[in-house]
Amino acid sequence: MGVVVHQAEVFYRSPEVGLRYLPEGPAVCGPNRMSWVAIQHGSDARVGSLNILDTRSLNNTTVDLPGRPGFAFPTRSSMTWLIGLERQLGLYDLQSESWEVLVDGIDDDVEDTIVNDGVVFSEGVLFGTKHLEFNDKRAGLYLWRYSDQRLIRLRDDQICSNGKVVFCGDHGYRLLDIDSPTQTVVSYSLDVERGVLGDSQVVLDWREAEDFPDGMIATPDGNSVVVAFYNPTDVPFGEVRQYGLEHGDLEVVWRVPQSPQVTCPQWVEDNGSVKLVITTAAENMTTERLSRHPQAGSLFIAPTELATLPEAIVFDPG
């Protein structure tokens, strides 16, 4: 069977330049609703936002945050989001506009890092940080364990910790992790009780490529992963690709026209079918380069082969 190729289309493009700079982290947050984060509103900005998009009317509500969010996940409380913000993990209540810190002091023994990507799973939250200059192995990989609300550092040598998937099987948990500059997906066993990772194993390798893996999700059967690729070069389209985990075979490609810096994929339901929503970024693009890639910073949507929307694990704020 050959590789399936889909063409993505522009789904939503914010009229605000700041919201097009670094969109990431799309997440379903109810029927016909999805959220996403604008990590920062410009190259020198120290703040970003949570955005909630009505997928039918395309009305987008922006909630300015007191810092730069790496991720924001809806919770079992419809008005509360779990957010990794600067060097904190906390809960933001939309109604009261209040910020409750669950843990701070993240990466407190190094400078120039902030929280980046993460994932919620049944035992807590796995997330990483990024070095703001992208050139030093000082960023951390963390487990925030739900049972005792303890923060555990699993690694301290990443550069830009990005997409993560956690599988639960007969032999415990397995973490798939992206540290973007390594251009690999690495697998670890995860012992939640002891708070340690097993030995690393490279399962997908793009070290000869010109683009970099960014956000990542799994297919519902757990046999494949879908990875967004951030391409800093001039190409006519960006890409999201699906790879089988058993042999590393390329299975599906989603092409993202006029927007090479692709950041994150996510499954959503749209008009009774499962689609892939894709965030892209205008980060660090000059005016000249933006003219060549006029859809940079747009959110895209594309068809999939899925029949039903995968059930997501939702954080319980208690």
Short mmCIF file of C-alpha atoms in Angstrom, two decimals:
data_model
loop_
_atom_site.label_atom_id
_atom_site.label_comp_id
_atom_site.label_asym_id
_atom_site.label_seq_id
_atom_site.Cartn_x
_atom_site.Cartn_y
_atom_site.Cartn_z
CA MET A 1 0.00 0.00 0.00
CA GLY A 2 1.39 3.38 -1.00
CA VAL A 3 1.66 6.57 0.98
CA VAL A 4 -1.63 8.47 1.26
CA VAL A 5 -1.30 12.21 0.55
CA HIS A 6 -3.83 14.79 1.75
CA GLN A 7 -3.98 18.52 1.05
CA ALA A 8 -4.72 20.75 4.02
CA GLU A 9 -6.79 23.91 3.69
CA VAL A 10 -6.78 27.11 5.70
CA PHE A 11 -9.26 26.72 8.56
CA TYR A 12 -8.71 29.88 10.58
CA ARG A 13 -6.37 32.82 10.17
CA SER A 14 -6.29 35.38 12.94
CA PRO A 15 -6.47 39.02 11.82
CA GLU A 16 -3.99 39.81 14.61
CA VAL A 17 -0.31 39.54 13.67
CA GLY A 18 0.65 38.60 17.22
CA LEU A 19 -1.63 35.56 17.21
CA ARG A 20 0.00 34.31 14.01
CA TYR A 21 3.53 34.41 15.41
CA LEU A 22 3.66 31.07 17.26
CA PRO A 23 0.40 29.08 17.42
CA GLU A 24 0.68 25.62 18.98
CA GLY A 25 -1.15 23.02 21.05
CA PRO A 26 -4.62 22.59 19.51
CA ALA A 27 -6.99 20.65 21.77
CA VAL A 28 -10.66 19.68 21.62
CA CYS A 29 -12.56 21.37 24.46
CA GLY A 30 -16.18 20.47 23.73
CA PRO A 31 -18.58 20.08 20.81
CA ASN A 32 -17.54 22.44 18.01
CA ARG A 33 -14.88 24.02 20.23
CA MET A 34 -11.11 23.78 20.26
CA SER A 35 -8.41 25.66 22.09
CA TRP A 36 -4.90 26.58 21.05
CA VAL A 37 -2.10 28.70 22.46
CA ALA A 38 -0.20 31.61 21.01
CA ILE A 39 3.06 31.02 22.85
CA GLN A 40 4.24 34.59 22.39
CA HIS A 41 2.82 37.51 20.46
CA GLY A 42 6.03 38.52 18.70
CA SER A 43 9.78 37.98 18.65
CA ASP A 44 10.37 40.16 21.72
CA ALA A 45 7.08 39.48 23.50
CA ARG A 46 7.12 38.00 27.00
CA VAL A 47 3.42 37.14 27.01
CA GLY A 48 1.09 34.91 25.04
CA SER A 49 -2.51 33.74 25.12
CA LEU A 50 -5.03 30.95 25.35
CA ASN A 51 -7.43 30.96 22.41
CA ILE A 52 -10.80 29.24 22.16
CA LEU A 53 -12.15 28.76 18.64
CA ASP A 54 -15.74 27.97 17.70
CA THR A 55 -15.13 25.55 14.84
CA ARG A 56 -18.47 26.35 13.17
CA SER A 57 -18.68 30.13 13.39
CA LEU A 58 -14.86 30.52 13.48
CA ASN A 59 -15.26 33.06 16.25
CA ASN A 60 -12.02 33.09 18.25
CA THR A 61 -11.86 34.25 21.87
CA THR A 62 -8.42 35.32 23.10
CA VAL A 63 -7.49 35.16 26.78
CA ASP A 64 -4.27 37.05 27.48
CA LEU A 65 -2.02 35.24 29.95
CA PRO A 66 0.59 36.60 32.39
CA GLY A 67 3.47 34.96 30.54
CA ARG A 68 4.29 32.58 27.70
CA PRO A 69 2.27 29.33 27.64
CA GLY A 70 3.94 26.19 26.32
CA PHE A 71 0.68 24.26 26.39
CA ALA A 72 -2.92 24.59 27.62
CA PHE A 73 -5.20 21.59 28.12
CA PRO A 74 -8.92 21.67 28.89
CA THR A 75 -9.92 19.98 32.14
CA ARG A 76 -13.06 18.34 33.51
CA SER A 77 -14.11 21.80 34.63
CA SER A 78 -15.38 23.59 31.53
CA MET A 79 -13.97 26.94 32.67
CA THR A 80 -10.53 25.73 33.76
CA TRP A 81 -7.41 25.01 31.71
CA LEU A 82 -4.21 23.27 32.79
CA ILE A 83 -1.37 25.47 31.53
CA GLY A 84 2.40 25.28 31.47
CA LEU A 85 3.37 28.94 31.77
CA GLU A 86 6.95 30.23 31.90
CA ARG A 87 8.36 28.06 34.73
CA GLN A 88 5.09 27.10 36.36
CA LEU A 89 2.37 24.50 35.96
CA GLY A 90 -1.03 25.72 37.04
CA LEU A 91 -4.76 26.09 36.55
CA TYR A 92 -6.32 29.12 34.86
CA ASP A 93 -9.98 29.83 35.60
CA LEU A 94 -11.64 31.72 32.76
CA GLN A 95 -14.55 32.93 34.86
CA SER A 96 -12.54 34.46 37.69
CA GLU A 97 -9.44 35.14 35.56
CA SER A 98 -7.41 33.58 38.37
CA TRP A 99 -4.15 31.64 38.18
CA GLU A 100 -3.58 28.79 40.67
CA VAL A 101 0.00 27.51 40.73
CA LEU A 102 0.33 23.73 41.05
CA VAL A 103 4.12 23.78 40.96
CA ASP A 104 6.81 26.35 40.33
CA GLY A 105 10.59 26.30 40.38
CA ILE A 106 10.74 24.37 37.11
CA ASP A 107 14.33 24.40 35.79
CA ASP A 108 15.24 26.67 38.71
CA ASP A 109 18.91 25.70 38.58
CA VAL A 110 19.43 26.95 35.00
CA GLU A 111 18.69 30.17 33.12
CA ASP A 112 16.89 30.99 29.86
CA THR A 113 14.40 28.13 29.71
CA ILE A 114 10.59 28.06 29.79
CA VAL A 115 7.95 25.32 29.70
CA ASN A 116 7.23 24.02 26.21
CA ASP A 117 5.19 20.97 25.11
CA GLY A 118 3.47 18.39 27.29
CA VAL A 119 0.83 15.68 27.51
CA VAL A 120 -1.76 14.63 30.10
CA PHE A 121 -2.00 10.93 30.94
CA SER A 122 -3.70 8.91 33.65
CA GLU A 123 -0.91 9.37 36.21
CA GLY A 124 -0.30 13.09 35.73
CA VAL A 125 1.42 15.38 33.26
CA LEU A 126 4.61 14.85 31.26
CA PHE A 127 6.18 18.01 29.90
CA GLY A 128 9.46 19.55 28.88
CA THR A 129 11.12 22.93 28.65
CA LYS A 130 13.07 24.70 25.92
CA HIS A 131 16.28 26.70 25.91
CA LEU A 132 15.38 30.12 24.54
CA GLU A 133 18.54 30.30 22.42
CA PHE A 134 18.09 26.70 21.18
CA ASN A 135 21.80 25.90 21.49
CA ASP A 136 22.43 24.32 24.90
CA LYS A 137 21.42 21.04 26.52
CA ARG A 138 19.96 22.50 29.69
CA ALA A 139 16.20 22.03 29.25
CA GLY A 140 14.35 19.57 31.46
CA LEU A 141 11.90 16.73 30.94
CA TYR A 142 9.44 16.41 33.83
CA LEU A 143 6.75 14.24 35.36
CA TRP A 144 4.18 15.98 37.54
CA ARG A 145 2.72 13.01 39.41
CA TYR A 146 -0.95 13.31 40.21
CA SER A 147 -0.94 10.94 43.21
CA ASP A 148 1.29 13.14 45.38
CA GLN A 149 1.47 16.31 43.24
CA ARG A 150 5.23 15.95 43.12
CA LEU A 151 7.43 17.34 40.33
CA ILE A 152 10.09 14.87 39.18
CA ARG A 153 12.84 15.74 36.73
CA LEU A 154 13.43 12.85 34.34
CA ARG A 155 16.10 14.50 32.17
CA ASP A 156 18.11 17.72 32.31
CA ASP A 157 19.87 17.63 28.94
CA GLN A 158 17.30 18.55 26.31
CA ILE A 159 17.34 21.62 24.08
CA CYS A 160 13.75 22.06 22.87
CA SER A 161 11.49 19.43 24.39
CA ASN A 162 8.49 19.01 22.11
CA GLY A 163 5.90 16.37 21.13
CA LYS A 164 5.11 13.57 23.58
CA VAL A 165 2.93 10.47 23.56
CA VAL A 166 2.39 8.09 26.49
CA PHE A 167 1.21 4.53 25.88
CA CYS A 168 -0.08 2.24 28.63
CA GLY A 169 0.44 -1.48 28.01
CA ASP A 170 0.81 -4.81 29.76
CA HIS A 171 4.36 -3.92 30.80
CA GLY A 172 3.64 -0.42 32.07
CA TYR A 173 4.05 2.97 30.47
CA ARG A 174 6.02 3.85 27.37
CA LEU A 175 6.97 7.43 26.53
CA LEU A 176 7.70 8.63 23.01
CA ASP A 177 9.50 11.96 23.14
CA ILE A 178 10.79 14.60 20.72
CA ASP A 179 13.68 16.93 21.48
CA SER A 180 13.43 18.85 18.21
CA PRO A 181 17.12 19.61 17.46
CA THR A 182 17.97 15.89 17.70
CA GLN A 183 15.57 15.21 14.77
CA THR A 184 14.47 11.94 16.35
CA VAL A 185 11.63 10.31 18.25
CA VAL A 186 13.00 8.46 21.27
CA SER A 187 11.22 5.74 23.26
CA TYR A 188 11.59 5.13 27.01
CA SER A 189 9.93 2.89 29.53
CA LEU A 190 8.43 5.06 32.27
CA ASP A 191 8.24 3.92 35.89
CA VAL A 192 5.79 6.36 37.45
CA GLU A 193 6.08 4.98 40.98
CA ARG A 194 9.88 5.35 41.03
CA GLY A 195 9.86 8.45 38.83
CA VAL A 196 12.50 7.21 36.39
CA LEU A 197 12.93 6.50 32.69
CA GLY A 198 14.44 3.36 31.21
CA ASP A 199 17.11 3.32 28.53
CA SER A 200 16.42 5.38 25.42
CA GLN A 201 15.79 3.87 22.00
CA VAL A 202 15.53 5.86 18.77
CA VAL A 203 12.38 4.76 16.95
CA LEU A 204 12.20 7.43 14.21
CA ASP A 205 15.22 9.24 12.77
CA TRP A 206 15.36 12.26 10.44
CA ARG A 207 18.90 13.42 11.18
CA GLU A 208 19.68 13.98 7.49
CA ALA A 209 16.59 16.15 6.91
CA GLU A 210 16.28 19.94 6.65
CA ASP A 211 13.14 20.12 8.81
CA PHE A 212 12.58 19.40 12.50
CA PRO A 213 9.93 17.33 14.29
CA ASP A 214 7.72 19.43 16.55
CA GLY A 215 4.29 18.41 17.88
CA MET A 216 3.16 14.77 17.88
CA ILE A 217 0.01 12.71 18.50
CA ALA A 218 -0.76 9.01 18.21
CA THR A 219 -3.29 7.21 16.06
CA PRO A 220 -6.13 5.63 18.07
CA ASP A 221 -4.76 2.10 17.61
CA GLY A 222 -1.36 3.13 18.99
CA ASN A 223 0.44 1.69 15.97
CA SER A 224 1.49 5.01 14.44
CA VAL A 225 2.35 8.59 15.33
CA VAL A 226 1.51 11.80 13.49
CA VAL A 227 4.31 14.38 13.57
CA ALA A 228 4.36 18.05 12.56
CA PHE A 229 7.56 19.21 10.86
CA TYR A 230 8.89 22.73 11.30
CA ASN A 231 10.83 23.69 8.19
CA PRO A 232 12.92 26.89 8.47
CA THR A 233 13.78 26.81 4.75
CA ASP A 234 11.82 28.02 1.72
CA VAL A 235 9.63 25.17 0.52
CA PRO A 236 6.21 25.47 -1.15
CA PHE A 237 4.40 23.58 1.61
CA GLY A 238 4.92 22.34 5.13
CA GLU A 239 4.19 18.77 6.15
CA VAL A 240 2.60 16.62 8.80
CA ARG A 241 3.49 12.95 8.45
CA GLN A 242 2.23 9.68 9.90
CA TYR A 243 4.75 6.91 10.58
CA GLY A 244 4.22 3.31 11.64
CA LEU A 245 6.08 2.51 14.84
CA GLU A 246 6.89 -1.12 14.08
CA HIS A 247 9.11 -0.45 11.06
CA GLY A 248 9.17 3.35 10.77
CA ASP A 249 7.29 3.33 7.47
CA LEU A 250 5.82 6.56 6.15
CA GLU A 251 2.05 6.02 5.87
CA VAL A 252 0.31 9.38 5.38
CA VAL A 253 1.42 12.90 4.42
CA TRP A 254 -0.62 16.06 4.95
CA ARG A 255 0.67 18.96 2.85
CA VAL A 256 0.25 22.44 4.29
CA PRO A 257 0.38 25.04 1.48
CA GLN A 258 2.29 28.32 1.82
CA SER A 259 3.22 27.64 5.45
CA PRO A 260 6.40 25.60 6.01
CA GLN A 261 6.77 26.07 9.79
CA VAL A 262 4.26 23.48 10.98
CA THR A 263 3.99 23.14 14.75
CA CYS A 264 1.25 20.77 15.97
CA PRO A 265 -1.43 18.33 14.76
CA GLN A 266 -4.66 17.33 16.52
CA TRP A 267 -7.69 15.18 15.74
CA VAL A 268 -11.02 17.06 15.74
CA GLU A 269 -14.59 16.32 14.70
CA ASP A 270 -15.95 18.52 11.94
CA ASN A 271 -19.37 18.08 10.32
CA GLY A 272 -19.61 14.46 11.42
CA SER A 273 -16.16 13.34 10.29
CA VAL A 274 -12.72 13.26 11.89
CA LYS A 275 -10.30 15.84 10.57
CA LEU A 276 -6.76 16.87 11.39
CA VAL A 277 -6.27 20.43 12.62
CA ILE A 278 -2.75 21.76 12.06
CA THR A 279 -1.14 24.83 13.62
CA THR A 280 1.64 26.73 11.84
CA ALA A 281 3.89 29.64 12.80
CA ALA A 282 5.22 32.87 11.32
CA GLU A 283 8.01 32.83 13.92
CA ASN A 284 11.22 34.63 12.89
CA MET A 285 10.01 35.24 9.34
CA THR A 286 11.13 38.45 7.67
CA THR A 287 8.67 40.54 5.69
CA GLU A 288 10.23 39.16 2.52
CA ARG A 289 9.87 35.56 3.67
CA LEU A 290 6.29 36.14 4.79
CA SER A 291 5.50 37.34 1.28
CA ARG A 292 6.67 33.96 -0.03
CA HIS A 293 4.68 32.05 2.62
CA PRO A 294 1.51 34.12 3.01
CA GLN A 295 -0.36 31.53 5.10
CA ALA A 296 2.32 31.26 7.80
CA GLY A 297 0.61 31.42 11.19
CA SER A 298 -2.72 30.07 9.92
CA LEU A 299 -4.56 27.07 11.34
CA PHE A 300 -5.31 24.40 8.74
CA ILE A 301 -7.69 21.47 8.47
CA ALA A 302 -7.39 18.25 6.45
CA PRO A 303 -9.19 14.94 5.92
CA THR A 304 -8.20 11.73 7.70
CA GLU A 305 -8.97 8.03 7.48
CA LEU A 306 -10.39 7.90 11.02
CA ALA A 307 -14.03 6.96 11.53
CA THR A 308 -14.41 8.19 15.12
CA LEU A 309 -12.70 10.82 17.24
CA PRO A 310 -10.20 9.28 19.68
CA GLU A 311 -11.09 9.69 23.34
CA ALA A 312 -8.66 12.02 25.09
CA ILE A 313 -7.55 11.76 28.71
CA VAL A 314 -8.74 14.90 30.48
CA PHE A 315 -7.08 16.40 33.54
CA ASP A 316 -9.20 16.48 36.71
CA PRO A 317 -8.48 19.68 38.65
CA GLY A 318 -10.11 18.19 41.77
#
